[in-house]
Amino acid sequence: MKPSLEDMQVFLAVVEARSFTLAADRLERTKSAVSQAVTRLESDIGTRLLYRSTRSLSLTEAGSEFYAHCREIKDIYNSAIAGLRNSGDKLAGSLSVTAPHALCEPVIIPAIIKLAEQHPQLRIRLLANDSPMDLIESQVDLAIRVGSLALQSAKVSKLGLLGESLYASPQLIEKLCGIPSDLTELQNWPHIANDWQGMPLKYELKSGIQVKATPKVRCNSLHDIVQLTEAGIGIARLPDIIARKKVANGTLCPITSVAAAPIHYMHLFSKRPPTKVQTFIKAIKSELQTCSKN
C-alpha cells in the first residue's frame, strides 16, 4: 500500500519530538495510536525507519532520508495554506467590477484611479453595464447596482442613495413656455428615456406626484441621453451627480427632483469578501460622500 500523508506527518512529529510520548501530546493522540501510525508507515514502505528502545529512538539511514522528504512536504503544505489565506488580504492580482454608466464617471473611475495609484500590483477590470449580469458567468467580483433589485442569491448591501431629477435644456424650457406649476403637465413634454426605465415612463417625484409619459426617444447610453437632452430633444431623468456640471455650464436646467434610488453592492463570497474587494467598496463609499458634499 502507498503510505498515507497523515502517517508521514505522525512520523515527522515523532522524529522532531524525539519521543512517541511528546509527539502524542503535540498531536493530541494516544501514544498507542502514534506508535501504530509509524509501524503502519514502515509496513507500507517496506523498510524500517526508526530504531526504538525503551529509552531512546534514532533514525535509520532510510529513515533519515525519508524524514527530509516528509519535512519538505509539510513545508510545501504550510506554504500553500498560508498563501491561500493571505491571498485575499493582499491588494494584488485581479479585481473585476461592474457598475451602471451613471456611477462610472463620478464615482467608480475616481475610486479606480486612487486604488491603481496606491496599489500598483492590483489589476482592475471595469464592466460598465446598466443591465443585470450573471456574476459567475462574467467572472465579476463586485457588482454595483442602482434601484430596486430582484431576488438575489448574491450577498447584497446598501451603499447609499443616488439623487435624480428631471432635466431639460434652457431652450426647450423656453420653447414650452417655462416649467409648469402643475407638474403633472410634464407628461405632455417630449421625453428621453433609458431602456431600463420601461414603458410607459413612470416618475415618482419627491412631492409625491406621479408622472407617466411615452418617450419620444429611447436610448441605452447615458452619455447619449445627456447629449440629446442638452440638444433640446426632450426632458430626461438624470443622476444629479452627472447633471451638476451641465447645470453649472448652463446647458441643462433642473425641473424637479425624483425620488432617490438606492445604491447596492453585490458579491458571491460566502463570508467576508477579500480585502481588495472591501477596500474598493470603501473607496466607492468615500467617492459617494464626496459627490454628496459638492
Coordinates of C-alpha atoms in Angstrom, one line a residue:
M1 CA 0.0 0.0 0.0
K2 CA 1.0 3.6 -0.5
P3 CA 2.0 5.4 2.7
S4 CA -0.6 7.9 3.8
L5 CA 0.3 11.5 4.2
E6 CA -1.2 11.5 7.7
D7 CA 1.1 8.7 8.8
M8 CA 4.0 10.6 7.3
Q9 CA 3.2 13.6 9.4
V10 CA 3.0 11.5 12.5
F11 CA 6.4 10.1 11.8
L12 CA 7.7 13.6 11.3
A13 CA 6.3 14.7 14.7
V14 CA 7.9 11.7 16.4
V15 CA 11.3 12.5 14.9
E16 CA 11.1 16.2 15.8
A17 CA 9.9 15.5 19.3
R18 CA 12.4 12.6 19.7
S19 CA 9.7 10.8 21.7
F20 CA 6.5 8.9 21.0
T21 CA 5.0 10.3 24.2
L22 CA 5.8 14.0 23.3
A23 CA 4.6 13.5 19.8
A24 CA 1.3 12.0 21.0
D25 CA 0.8 15.1 23.3
R26 CA 1.5 17.6 20.4
L27 CA -0.8 15.7 18.1
E28 CA -3.4 15.2 20.8
R29 CA -3.5 11.4 20.2
T30 CA -2.7 8.4 22.3
K31 CA 0.8 7.1 22.4
S32 CA -0.5 3.8 21.1
A33 CA -2.1 5.5 18.0
V34 CA 1.1 7.3 17.2
S35 CA 3.1 4.1 17.5
Q36 CA 0.6 2.2 15.3
A37 CA 0.9 5.0 12.6
V38 CA 4.7 4.7 12.5
T39 CA 4.5 0.9 12.3
R40 CA 1.9 1.1 9.6
L41 CA 4.1 3.5 7.7
E42 CA 7.1 1.2 7.9
S43 CA 4.9 -1.7 6.7
D44 CA 3.6 0.3 3.7
I45 CA 7.1 1.4 2.7
G46 CA 8.6 -2.0 3.4
T47 CA 11.6 -0.7 5.4
R48 CA 12.5 0.3 9.0
L49 CA 12.6 4.0 9.6
L50 CA 13.3 4.1 13.4
Y51 CA 15.4 2.2 15.9
R52 CA 13.3 2.0 19.1
S53 CA 14.3 1.2 22.6
T54 CA 12.6 1.9 25.9
R55 CA 14.8 5.0 26.5
S56 CA 15.6 6.3 23.0
L57 CA 14.9 6.3 19.3
S58 CA 17.1 7.0 16.3
L59 CA 16.7 7.2 12.6
T60 CA 17.8 4.5 10.3
E61 CA 19.6 5.6 7.1
A62 CA 16.4 5.2 5.2
G63 CA 14.5 7.0 7.9
S64 CA 16.9 9.9 7.8
E65 CA 16.3 10.3 4.0
F66 CA 12.6 9.8 4.4
Y67 CA 12.4 12.4 7.2
A68 CA 13.9 15.1 4.8
H69 CA 11.1 14.4 2.3
C70 CA 8.4 14.5 5.0
R71 CA 9.7 17.8 6.2
E72 CA 9.7 19.2 2.7
I73 CA 6.1 18.0 2.1
K74 CA 5.0 19.7 5.3
D75 CA 6.7 23.0 4.4
I76 CA 5.0 22.9 1.0
Y77 CA 1.7 22.2 2.6
N78 CA 2.0 25.0 5.1
S79 CA 3.2 27.4 2.4
A80 CA 0.2 26.6 0.2
I81 CA -2.3 27.0 3.0
A82 CA -0.7 30.3 4.1
G83 CA -0.7 31.5 0.5
L84 CA -4.5 30.8 0.2
R85 CA -5.3 32.5 3.5
N86 CA -3.2 35.6 2.7
S87 CA -4.2 36.0 -1.0
G88 CA -7.5 37.6 0.0
D89 CA -5.7 40.1 2.2
K90 CA -3.3 41.3 -0.5
L91 CA -4.2 44.2 -2.7
A92 CA -2.7 42.4 -5.7
G93 CA -4.0 40.2 -8.5
S94 CA -7.2 40.9 -10.4
L95 CA -10.4 42.7 -9.3
S96 CA -13.4 42.6 -11.6
V97 CA -16.2 45.2 -11.1
T98 CA -19.4 46.0 -12.9
A99 CA -21.4 49.3 -12.4
P100 CA -24.0 51.3 -14.2
H101 CA -22.9 54.1 -16.5
A102 CA -24.4 56.7 -14.2
L103 CA -21.9 55.9 -11.5
C104 CA -18.8 55.2 -13.6
E105 CA -17.6 58.8 -14.3
P106 CA -18.3 60.5 -11.0
V107 CA -17.7 57.6 -8.6
I108 CA -16.2 54.4 -10.0
I109 CA -13.5 55.9 -12.1
P110 CA -12.1 58.1 -9.3
A111 CA -12.1 55.1 -7.0
I112 CA -10.2 53.1 -9.6
I113 CA -7.6 55.8 -10.1
K114 CA -6.9 56.1 -6.4
L115 CA -6.5 52.3 -5.9
A116 CA -4.4 52.0 -9.1
E117 CA -2.0 54.6 -7.7
Q118 CA -1.9 53.2 -4.2
H119 CA -1.7 49.5 -5.2
P120 CA 0.3 49.1 -8.4
Q121 CA 0.1 45.3 -8.2
L122 CA -3.7 45.3 -8.4
R123 CA -5.3 44.8 -11.8
I124 CA -8.8 46.2 -12.2
R125 CA -11.4 45.3 -14.8
L126 CA -14.5 47.5 -15.1
L127 CA -17.6 46.5 -17.0
A128 CA -19.9 49.4 -17.4
N129 CA -23.4 48.0 -17.8
D130 CA -26.9 49.1 -16.8
S131 CA -28.4 45.7 -17.2
P132 CA -28.2 42.8 -14.6
M133 CA -25.2 40.5 -15.2
D134 CA -24.5 36.9 -14.2
L135 CA -21.7 37.4 -11.8
I136 CA -20.4 33.8 -12.2
E137 CA -20.5 33.7 -16.0
S138 CA -19.0 37.2 -16.2
Q139 CA -16.4 36.4 -13.5
V140 CA -17.3 39.6 -11.6
D141 CA -16.1 40.0 -8.0
L142 CA -18.3 43.0 -7.2
A143 CA -21.4 44.4 -8.8
I144 CA -22.8 47.9 -8.1
R145 CA -26.5 48.4 -8.9
V146 CA -29.0 51.3 -8.6
G147 CA -32.7 50.9 -7.9
S148 CA -34.8 48.0 -6.6
L149 CA -33.3 44.5 -7.1
A150 CA -35.0 41.3 -8.0
L151 CA -34.5 38.3 -5.7
Q152 CA -30.8 37.6 -5.5
S153 CA -28.6 34.6 -4.4
A154 CA -25.7 37.1 -4.1
K155 CA -24.9 38.9 -0.9
V156 CA -26.4 42.4 -1.1
S157 CA -25.7 45.5 1.0
K158 CA -26.7 49.1 0.6
L159 CA -24.1 51.7 -0.3
G160 CA -26.1 54.9 -0.3
L161 CA -28.7 56.8 -2.4
L162 CA -28.5 58.3 -5.9
G163 CA -30.3 61.6 -6.2
E164 CA -32.0 62.0 -9.5
S165 CA -34.0 64.8 -11.2
L166 CA -35.8 65.7 -14.4
Y167 CA -33.6 67.9 -16.6
A168 CA -34.2 69.9 -19.8
S169 CA -32.2 72.4 -21.8
P170 CA -33.0 76.1 -21.3
Q171 CA -34.1 76.2 -25.0
L172 CA -36.7 73.5 -24.5
I173 CA -38.0 75.1 -21.3
E174 CA -38.3 78.5 -23.1
K175 CA -40.0 76.8 -26.1
L176 CA -42.6 75.2 -23.9
C177 CA -43.2 78.4 -22.0
G178 CA -41.4 77.6 -18.8
I179 CA -41.7 75.0 -16.1
P180 CA -45.4 74.3 -15.4
S181 CA -46.8 75.0 -11.9
D182 CA -48.8 71.8 -12.2
L183 CA -46.0 69.1 -12.6
T184 CA -48.5 66.6 -14.0
E185 CA -48.4 68.6 -17.2
L186 CA -44.8 67.3 -17.7
Q187 CA -46.4 64.2 -19.2
N188 CA -47.2 66.3 -22.3
W189 CA -43.5 67.2 -22.7
P190 CA -41.2 65.2 -25.1
H191 CA -39.3 62.7 -23.0
I192 CA -36.0 60.9 -23.5
A193 CA -35.6 57.6 -21.6
N194 CA -33.1 54.9 -20.9
D195 CA -34.1 51.4 -21.9
W196 CA -34.2 50.2 -18.3
Q197 CA -36.9 52.7 -17.4
G198 CA -39.6 50.7 -19.0
M199 CA -42.7 51.6 -21.0
P200 CA -44.6 53.8 -20.3
L201 CA -42.2 56.0 -18.2
K202 CA -43.2 56.4 -14.6
Y203 CA -41.7 59.2 -12.4
E204 CA -42.4 59.3 -8.7
L205 CA -41.5 62.9 -7.8
K206 CA -40.3 63.9 -4.3
S207 CA -43.5 65.8 -3.9
G208 CA -45.5 62.5 -4.2
I209 CA -46.8 63.3 -7.6
Q210 CA -46.6 60.6 -10.2
V211 CA -45.9 61.4 -13.8
K212 CA -46.5 58.9 -16.7
A213 CA -45.2 59.6 -20.2
T214 CA -44.4 57.9 -23.5
P215 CA -40.8 58.6 -24.5
K216 CA -40.0 60.4 -27.8
V217 CA -36.6 58.8 -27.8
R218 CA -35.2 55.7 -26.1
C219 CA -31.5 55.1 -25.6
N220 CA -29.3 52.6 -23.8
S221 CA -26.4 55.0 -23.3
L222 CA -26.5 57.6 -20.5
H223 CA -23.9 59.7 -22.3
D224 CA -26.1 59.9 -25.4
I225 CA -29.2 60.7 -23.3
V226 CA -27.3 63.7 -21.8
Q227 CA -26.3 64.9 -25.2
L228 CA -29.9 64.6 -26.6
T229 CA -31.2 66.4 -23.5
E230 CA -28.7 69.3 -24.0
A231 CA -29.8 69.5 -27.6
G232 CA -33.4 70.2 -26.5
I233 CA -34.9 67.0 -27.9
G234 CA -36.7 66.3 -24.6
I235 CA -36.8 66.1 -20.9
A236 CA -34.8 63.3 -19.2
R237 CA -34.3 61.7 -15.8
L238 CA -30.6 62.1 -14.9
P239 CA -28.5 61.5 -11.9
D240 CA -27.7 64.8 -10.1
I241 CA -24.0 63.9 -9.9
I242 CA -23.9 63.7 -13.7
A243 CA -26.0 66.7 -14.4
R244 CA -24.4 69.0 -11.9
K245 CA -21.6 70.2 -14.2
K246 CA -24.1 70.7 -17.1
V247 CA -26.2 72.9 -14.9
A248 CA -23.2 74.9 -13.9
N249 CA -22.3 75.3 -17.6
G250 CA -25.8 76.4 -18.4
T251 CA -26.6 73.6 -20.8
L252 CA -29.2 71.9 -18.5
C253 CA -31.7 73.1 -16.0
P254 CA -33.3 71.0 -13.2
I255 CA -37.1 70.7 -13.5
T256 CA -37.9 68.8 -10.3
S257 CA -36.4 66.1 -8.1
V258 CA -37.3 62.4 -8.5
A259 CA -37.3 60.1 -5.5
A260 CA -33.8 59.0 -4.7
A261 CA -32.8 55.5 -5.8
P262 CA -30.8 53.1 -3.5
I263 CA -27.3 52.1 -4.5
H264 CA -26.3 48.5 -3.6
Y265 CA -23.2 46.4 -4.0
M266 CA -23.4 42.6 -4.6
H267 CA -20.9 39.7 -4.4
L268 CA -20.9 35.9 -4.3
F269 CA -18.3 35.4 -1.5
S270 CA -19.7 33.0 1.2
K271 CA -18.2 35.1 4.1
R272 CA -16.5 38.4 4.1
P273 CA -15.1 39.4 0.7
P274 CA -11.3 39.6 0.2
T275 CA -9.5 42.7 1.4
K276 CA -9.2 44.1 -2.2
V277 CA -13.0 44.0 -2.6
Q278 CA -13.6 45.5 0.8
T279 CA -11.0 48.3 0.0
F280 CA -12.8 49.0 -3.3
I281 CA -16.2 49.2 -1.5
K282 CA -14.7 51.7 1.0
A283 CA -13.3 53.8 -1.9
I284 CA -16.7 53.9 -3.6
K285 CA -18.4 55.0 -0.3
S286 CA -15.8 57.8 0.0
E287 CA -16.4 59.0 -3.5
L288 CA -20.2 58.9 -2.9
Q289 CA -19.7 61.1 0.2
T290 CA -17.5 63.5 -1.8
C291 CA -20.1 63.8 -4.5
S292 CA -22.9 64.4 -2.0
K293 CA -20.9 67.3 -0.4
N294 CA -20.2 69.0 -3.8

